[in-house]
C-alpha positions in Angstrom: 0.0 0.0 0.0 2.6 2.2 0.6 4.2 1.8 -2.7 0.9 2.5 -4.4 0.2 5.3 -2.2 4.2 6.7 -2.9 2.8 6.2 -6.9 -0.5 7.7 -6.6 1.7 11.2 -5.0 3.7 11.6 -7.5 1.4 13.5 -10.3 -0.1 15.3 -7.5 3.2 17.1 -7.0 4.5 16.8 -10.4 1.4 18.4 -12.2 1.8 21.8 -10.8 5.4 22.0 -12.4 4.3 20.8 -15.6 1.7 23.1 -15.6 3.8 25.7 -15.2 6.0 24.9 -17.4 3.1 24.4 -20.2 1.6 27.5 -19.0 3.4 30.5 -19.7 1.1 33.2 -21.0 -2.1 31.7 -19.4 -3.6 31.4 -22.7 -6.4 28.9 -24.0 -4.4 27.1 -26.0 -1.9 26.6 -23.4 -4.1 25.4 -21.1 -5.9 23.1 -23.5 -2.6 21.4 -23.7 -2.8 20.8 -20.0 -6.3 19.7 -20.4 -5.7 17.1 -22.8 -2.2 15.7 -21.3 -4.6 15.0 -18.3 -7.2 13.2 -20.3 -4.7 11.5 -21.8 -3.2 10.2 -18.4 -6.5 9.2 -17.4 -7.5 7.6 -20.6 -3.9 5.1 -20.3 -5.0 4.4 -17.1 -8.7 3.2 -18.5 -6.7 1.2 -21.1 -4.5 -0.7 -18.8 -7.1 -1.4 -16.3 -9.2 -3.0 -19.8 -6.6 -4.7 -20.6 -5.1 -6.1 -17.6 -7.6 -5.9 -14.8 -10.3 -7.7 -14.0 -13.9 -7.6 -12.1 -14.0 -11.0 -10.5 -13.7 -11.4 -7.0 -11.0 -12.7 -5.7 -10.3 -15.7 -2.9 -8.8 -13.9 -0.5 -11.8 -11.3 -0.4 -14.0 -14.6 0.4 -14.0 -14.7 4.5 -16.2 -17.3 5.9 -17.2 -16.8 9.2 -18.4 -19.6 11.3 -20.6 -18.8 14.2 -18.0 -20.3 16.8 -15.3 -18.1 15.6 -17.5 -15.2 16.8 -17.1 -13.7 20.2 -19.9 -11.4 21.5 -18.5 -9.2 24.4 -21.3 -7.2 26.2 -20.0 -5.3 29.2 -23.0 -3.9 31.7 -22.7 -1.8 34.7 -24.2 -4.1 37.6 -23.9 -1.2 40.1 -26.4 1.8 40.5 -24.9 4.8 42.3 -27.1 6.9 45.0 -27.1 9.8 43.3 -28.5 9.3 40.2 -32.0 11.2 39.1 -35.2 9.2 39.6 
């Protein structure tokens, strides 16, 4: 998770700098550019998920529970102080 979550950071820090960069005179065209290098990123990241990834689920998200593996804790108060309201 870590790795992923290392992954995931980087464009977050790196698109401000390229947008920068792109963006020089903060004109439309310029920031189209932006625009559609960000489609583009998201668009790969459709296509490998279409190509390589899959909606099955998977045996380790299959936990069976069986009712003696389950431990019910209830905690009560058996004592009544004097002062409380009536």
């Amino acid at each position: 998770m870590g790795l992923s979550q290392t992954l995931a950071t980087i464009p977050g820090v790196a698109s401000p700098v390229l947008s920068g960069y792109i963006v020089q005179h903060q004109s439309a065209e310029e920031w189209n550019i932006v625009f559609y290098l960000a489609g583009a990123m998201f668009l790969v990241g459709a296509l490998v998920f279409l190509v390589f990834g899959s909606g099955e689920r998977q045996s380790w998200a299959d936990q069976q529970h069986h009712p003696d593996d389950i431990t019910q804790f209830c905690y009560t108060n058996s004592e009544l102080s004097d002062d409380s309201p009536e």
